Tab-separated table of C-alpha atoms in Angstrom:
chain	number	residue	atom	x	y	z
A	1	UNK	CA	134.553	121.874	75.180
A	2	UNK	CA	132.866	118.302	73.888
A	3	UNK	CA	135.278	116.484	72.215
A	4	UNK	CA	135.197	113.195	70.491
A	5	UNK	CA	138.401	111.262	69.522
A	6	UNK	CA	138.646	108.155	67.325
A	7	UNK	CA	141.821	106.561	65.975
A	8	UNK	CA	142.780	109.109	62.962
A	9	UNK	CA	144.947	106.213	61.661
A	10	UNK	CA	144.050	103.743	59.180
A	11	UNK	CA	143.383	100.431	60.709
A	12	UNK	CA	144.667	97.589	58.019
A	13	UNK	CA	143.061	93.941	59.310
A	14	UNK	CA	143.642	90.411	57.520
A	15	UNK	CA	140.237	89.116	56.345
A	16	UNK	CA	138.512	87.049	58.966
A	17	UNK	CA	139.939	88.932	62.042
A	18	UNK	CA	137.899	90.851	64.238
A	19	UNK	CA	138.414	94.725	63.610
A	20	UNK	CA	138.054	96.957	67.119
A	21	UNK	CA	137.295	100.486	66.709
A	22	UNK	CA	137.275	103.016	69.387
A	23	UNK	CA	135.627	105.943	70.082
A	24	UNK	CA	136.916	108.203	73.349
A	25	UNK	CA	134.639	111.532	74.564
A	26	UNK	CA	135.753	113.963	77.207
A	27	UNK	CA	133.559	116.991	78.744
A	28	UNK	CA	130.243	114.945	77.933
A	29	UNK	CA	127.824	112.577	79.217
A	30	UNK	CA	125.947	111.163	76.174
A	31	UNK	CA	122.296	109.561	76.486
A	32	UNK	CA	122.896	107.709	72.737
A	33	UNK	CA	125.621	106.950	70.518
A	34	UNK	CA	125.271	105.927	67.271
A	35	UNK	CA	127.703	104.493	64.400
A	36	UNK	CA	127.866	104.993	61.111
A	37	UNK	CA	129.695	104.097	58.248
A	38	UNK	CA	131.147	106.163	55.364
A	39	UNK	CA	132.687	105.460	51.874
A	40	UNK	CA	134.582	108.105	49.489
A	41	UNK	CA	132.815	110.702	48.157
A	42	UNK	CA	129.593	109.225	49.780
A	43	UNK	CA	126.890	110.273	52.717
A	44	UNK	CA	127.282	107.945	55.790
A	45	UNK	CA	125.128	105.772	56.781
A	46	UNK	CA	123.986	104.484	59.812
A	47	UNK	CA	124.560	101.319	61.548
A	48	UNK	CA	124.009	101.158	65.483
A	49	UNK	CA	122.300	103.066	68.308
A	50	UNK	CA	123.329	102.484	71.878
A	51	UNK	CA	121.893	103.945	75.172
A	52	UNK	CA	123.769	104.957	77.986
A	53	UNK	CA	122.247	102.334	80.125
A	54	UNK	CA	123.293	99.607	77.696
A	55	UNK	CA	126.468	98.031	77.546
A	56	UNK	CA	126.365	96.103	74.520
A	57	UNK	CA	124.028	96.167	70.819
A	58	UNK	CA	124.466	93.418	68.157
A	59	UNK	CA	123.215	92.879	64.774
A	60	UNK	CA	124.703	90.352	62.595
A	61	UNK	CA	128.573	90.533	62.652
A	62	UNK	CA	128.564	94.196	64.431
A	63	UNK	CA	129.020	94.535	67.951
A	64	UNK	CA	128.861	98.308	69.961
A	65	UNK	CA	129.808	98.576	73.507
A	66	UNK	CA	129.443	101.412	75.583
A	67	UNK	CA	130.974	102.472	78.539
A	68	UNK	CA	130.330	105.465	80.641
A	69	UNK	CA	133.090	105.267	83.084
A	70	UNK	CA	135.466	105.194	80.837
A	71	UNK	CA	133.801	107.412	77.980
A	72	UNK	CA	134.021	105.324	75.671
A	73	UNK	CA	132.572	103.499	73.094
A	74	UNK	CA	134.408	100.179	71.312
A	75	UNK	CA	132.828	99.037	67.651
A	76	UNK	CA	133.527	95.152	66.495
A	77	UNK	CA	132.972	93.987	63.227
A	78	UNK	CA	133.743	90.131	63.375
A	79	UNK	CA	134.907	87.946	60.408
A	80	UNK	CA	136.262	90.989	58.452
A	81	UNK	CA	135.203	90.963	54.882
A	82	UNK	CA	137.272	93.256	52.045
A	83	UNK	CA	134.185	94.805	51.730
A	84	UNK	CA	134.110	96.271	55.232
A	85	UNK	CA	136.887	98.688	54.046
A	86	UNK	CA	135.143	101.747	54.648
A	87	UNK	CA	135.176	104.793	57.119
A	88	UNK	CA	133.773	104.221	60.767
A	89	UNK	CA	132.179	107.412	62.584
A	90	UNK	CA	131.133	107.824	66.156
A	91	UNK	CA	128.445	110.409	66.795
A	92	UNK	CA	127.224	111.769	70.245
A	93	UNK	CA	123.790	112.958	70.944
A	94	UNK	CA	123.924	116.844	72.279
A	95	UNK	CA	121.845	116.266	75.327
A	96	UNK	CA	118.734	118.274	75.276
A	97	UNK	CA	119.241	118.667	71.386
A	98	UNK	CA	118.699	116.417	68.334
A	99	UNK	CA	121.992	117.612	67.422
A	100	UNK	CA	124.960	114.802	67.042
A	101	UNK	CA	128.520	115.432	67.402
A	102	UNK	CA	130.409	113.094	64.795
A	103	UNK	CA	134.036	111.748	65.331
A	104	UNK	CA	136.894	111.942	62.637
A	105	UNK	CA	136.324	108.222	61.929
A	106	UNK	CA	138.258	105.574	61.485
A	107	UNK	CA	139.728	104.902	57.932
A	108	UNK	CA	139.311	100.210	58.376
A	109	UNK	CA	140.767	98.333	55.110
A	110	UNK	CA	140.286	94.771	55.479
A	111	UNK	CA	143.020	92.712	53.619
A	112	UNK	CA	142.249	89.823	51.198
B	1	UNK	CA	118.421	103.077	49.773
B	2	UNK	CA	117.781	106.520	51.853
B	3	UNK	CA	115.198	108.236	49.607
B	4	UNK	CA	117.309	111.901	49.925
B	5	UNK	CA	118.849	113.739	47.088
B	6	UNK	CA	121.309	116.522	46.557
B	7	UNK	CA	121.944	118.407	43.548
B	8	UNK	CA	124.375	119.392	42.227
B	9	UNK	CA	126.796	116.246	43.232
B	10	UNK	CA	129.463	118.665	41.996
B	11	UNK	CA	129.906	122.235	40.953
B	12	UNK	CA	132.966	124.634	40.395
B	13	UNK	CA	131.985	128.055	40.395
B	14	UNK	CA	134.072	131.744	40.780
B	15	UNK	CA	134.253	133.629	44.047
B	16	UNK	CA	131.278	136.022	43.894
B	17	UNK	CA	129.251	134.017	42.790
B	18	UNK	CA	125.480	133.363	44.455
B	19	UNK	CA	124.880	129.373	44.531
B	20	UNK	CA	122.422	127.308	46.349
B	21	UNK	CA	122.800	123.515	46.765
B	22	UNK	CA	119.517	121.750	46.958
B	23	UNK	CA	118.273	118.621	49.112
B	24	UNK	CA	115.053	116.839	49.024
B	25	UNK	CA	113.632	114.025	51.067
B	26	UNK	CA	110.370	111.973	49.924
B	27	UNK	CA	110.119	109.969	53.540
B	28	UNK	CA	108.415	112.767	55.412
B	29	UNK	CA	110.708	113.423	58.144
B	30	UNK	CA	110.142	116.538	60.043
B	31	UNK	CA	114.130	116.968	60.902
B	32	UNK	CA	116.778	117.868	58.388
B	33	UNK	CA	120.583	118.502	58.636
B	34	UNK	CA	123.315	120.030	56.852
B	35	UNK	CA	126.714	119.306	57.504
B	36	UNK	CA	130.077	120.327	56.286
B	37	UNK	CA	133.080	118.243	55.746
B	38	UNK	CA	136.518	118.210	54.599
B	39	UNK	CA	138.467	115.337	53.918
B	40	UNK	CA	139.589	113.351	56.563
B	41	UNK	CA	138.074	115.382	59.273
B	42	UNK	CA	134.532	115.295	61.175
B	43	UNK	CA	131.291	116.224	60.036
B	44	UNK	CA	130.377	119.879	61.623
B	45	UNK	CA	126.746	120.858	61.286
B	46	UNK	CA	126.187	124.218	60.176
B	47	UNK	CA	121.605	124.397	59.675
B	48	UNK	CA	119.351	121.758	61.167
B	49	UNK	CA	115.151	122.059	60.714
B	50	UNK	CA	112.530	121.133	63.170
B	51	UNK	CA	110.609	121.208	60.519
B	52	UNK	CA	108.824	123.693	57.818
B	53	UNK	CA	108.957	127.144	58.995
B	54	UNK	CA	112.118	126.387	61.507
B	55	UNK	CA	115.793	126.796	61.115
B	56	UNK	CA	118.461	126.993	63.231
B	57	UNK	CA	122.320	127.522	63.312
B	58	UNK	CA	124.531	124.968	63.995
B	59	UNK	CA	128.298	124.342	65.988
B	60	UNK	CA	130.015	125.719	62.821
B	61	UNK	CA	129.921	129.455	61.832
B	62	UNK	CA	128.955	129.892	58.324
B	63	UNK	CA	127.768	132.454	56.250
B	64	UNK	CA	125.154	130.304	54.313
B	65	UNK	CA	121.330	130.335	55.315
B	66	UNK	CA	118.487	127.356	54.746
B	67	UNK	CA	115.232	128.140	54.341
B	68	UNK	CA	112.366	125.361	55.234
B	69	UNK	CA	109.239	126.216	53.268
B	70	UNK	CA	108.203	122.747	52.460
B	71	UNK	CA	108.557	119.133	54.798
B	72	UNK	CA	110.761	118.010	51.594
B	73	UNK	CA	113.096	120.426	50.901
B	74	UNK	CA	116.017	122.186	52.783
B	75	UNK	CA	117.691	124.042	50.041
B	76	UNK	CA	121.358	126.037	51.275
B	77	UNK	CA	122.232	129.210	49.607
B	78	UNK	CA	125.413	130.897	49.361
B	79	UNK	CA	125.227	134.858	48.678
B	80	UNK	CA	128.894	135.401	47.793
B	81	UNK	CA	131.231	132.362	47.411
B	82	UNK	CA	134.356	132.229	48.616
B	83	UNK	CA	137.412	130.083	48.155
B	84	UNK	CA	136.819	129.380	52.163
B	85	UNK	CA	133.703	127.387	51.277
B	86	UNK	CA	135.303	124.979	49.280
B	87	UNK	CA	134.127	121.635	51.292
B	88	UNK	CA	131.928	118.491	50.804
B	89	UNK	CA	127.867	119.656	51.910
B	90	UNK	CA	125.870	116.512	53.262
B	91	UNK	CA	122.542	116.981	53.756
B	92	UNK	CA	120.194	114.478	56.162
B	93	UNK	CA	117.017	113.918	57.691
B	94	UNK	CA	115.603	111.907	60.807
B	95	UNK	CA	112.014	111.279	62.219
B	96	UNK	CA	110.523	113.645	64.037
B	97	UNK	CA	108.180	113.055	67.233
B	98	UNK	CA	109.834	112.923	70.851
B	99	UNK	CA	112.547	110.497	70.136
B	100	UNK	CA	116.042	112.463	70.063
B	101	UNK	CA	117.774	109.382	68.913
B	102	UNK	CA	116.781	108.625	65.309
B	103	UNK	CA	119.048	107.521	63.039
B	104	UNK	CA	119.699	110.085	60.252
B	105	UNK	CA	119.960	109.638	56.361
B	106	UNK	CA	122.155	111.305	54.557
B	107	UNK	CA	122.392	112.575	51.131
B	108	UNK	CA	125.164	111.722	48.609
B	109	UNK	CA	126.836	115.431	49.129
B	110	UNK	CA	127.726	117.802	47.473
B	111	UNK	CA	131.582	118.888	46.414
B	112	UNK	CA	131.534	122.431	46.195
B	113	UNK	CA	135.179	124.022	44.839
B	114	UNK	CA	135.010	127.673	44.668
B	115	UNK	CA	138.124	129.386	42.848
């Protein structure tokens, strides 16, 4: 069956530093990928899209890459601010669908 | 700010009990979503909408149903509550048209506890 793994423990980061975030997929071969972000109690909401046939999206001090050999998709958020502490999902696009598959998330707390 | 609402944000209610969690959007998408999730673990869709008159089930068996009467609203319903249902409901919406990619906004969710 699909599955999508991302790192199911917290990721503590000194402010500044560049936080990496990964995002693994087995038994699929998704056209899009998208991020989003989530805080307590709250919907997420979105941040990136990425196509299969790109490797890399920026905006601002967010980075996606996406690699299809490996399955896998790495998120960058560079200069780390406190207020990046949030929840990072992956989600896959069901191909043929308009159906994503989200990820656990990532649980990122940026140290002051 | 997404422009998509959920009411109640929270509501404790008895097993038996017949509830329905509302969402409405004002952008005028044609697609809408609802997803369950419990803490610390993924979002599983359980309805999605093509759009009024269309509802489908999702990856996760559940024993609500949607109706889609209206572009705006994509109210859930609960016959019988359980205990098993208690979970966090996020509703969303996307675009419609031929892209399969568009970025969906979510609701604030709702925290459902059923005792």
């Amino acid at each position: 069956s699909q599955k999508i793994e991302q790192n199911s423990e917290a990721l503590n980061i000194q402010e500044g530093k560049t936080a990496t975030l990964t995002c693994n997929y087995t038994n699929y071969s998704p056209a899009y990928l998208q991020w989003y972000r989530q805080d307590p109690g709250r919907g997420p909401v979105f941040l990136l899209l990425i196509r299969e046939n790109e490797k890399e999206k920026r905006k601002e001090r967010l980075k996606v890459t996406f690699d299809t050999t490996l399955k896998q998709s790495l998120f960058h958020i560079t200069a780390s601010q406190p207020a990046d502490s949030a929840t990072y999902l992956c989600a896959l696009l069901v191909s043929g669908t308009y159906k994503y598959i989200f990820g656990t998330g990532t649980r990122l707390k940026v140290l002051a | 700010e997404a422009d998509i609402y959920q009411t109640p944000r929270y509501l404790v209610i008895g097993t038996g009990k017949k509830i329905t969690l509302e969402c409405s959007q004002t952008m005028g998408h044609d697609k809408m979503y609802w997803y369950q999730q419990d803490p610390g673990m993924e979002l599983h869709l359980i309805h999605y909408s093509y759009g009024v008159n269309s509802t489908e089930k999702g990856d996760l068996s559940s024993e609500s149903t949607v109706s889609r009467i209206r572009t705006e609203h994509f109210p859930l319903t609960l016959e019988s509550a359980r205990p098993s249902h208690t979970s966090q409901y996020l509703c969303a919406s996307s675009e419609g048209g031929r892209r399969p990619y568009n970025e969906q906004f979510f609701g604030p969710g709702t925290r459902l506890t059923v005792l």
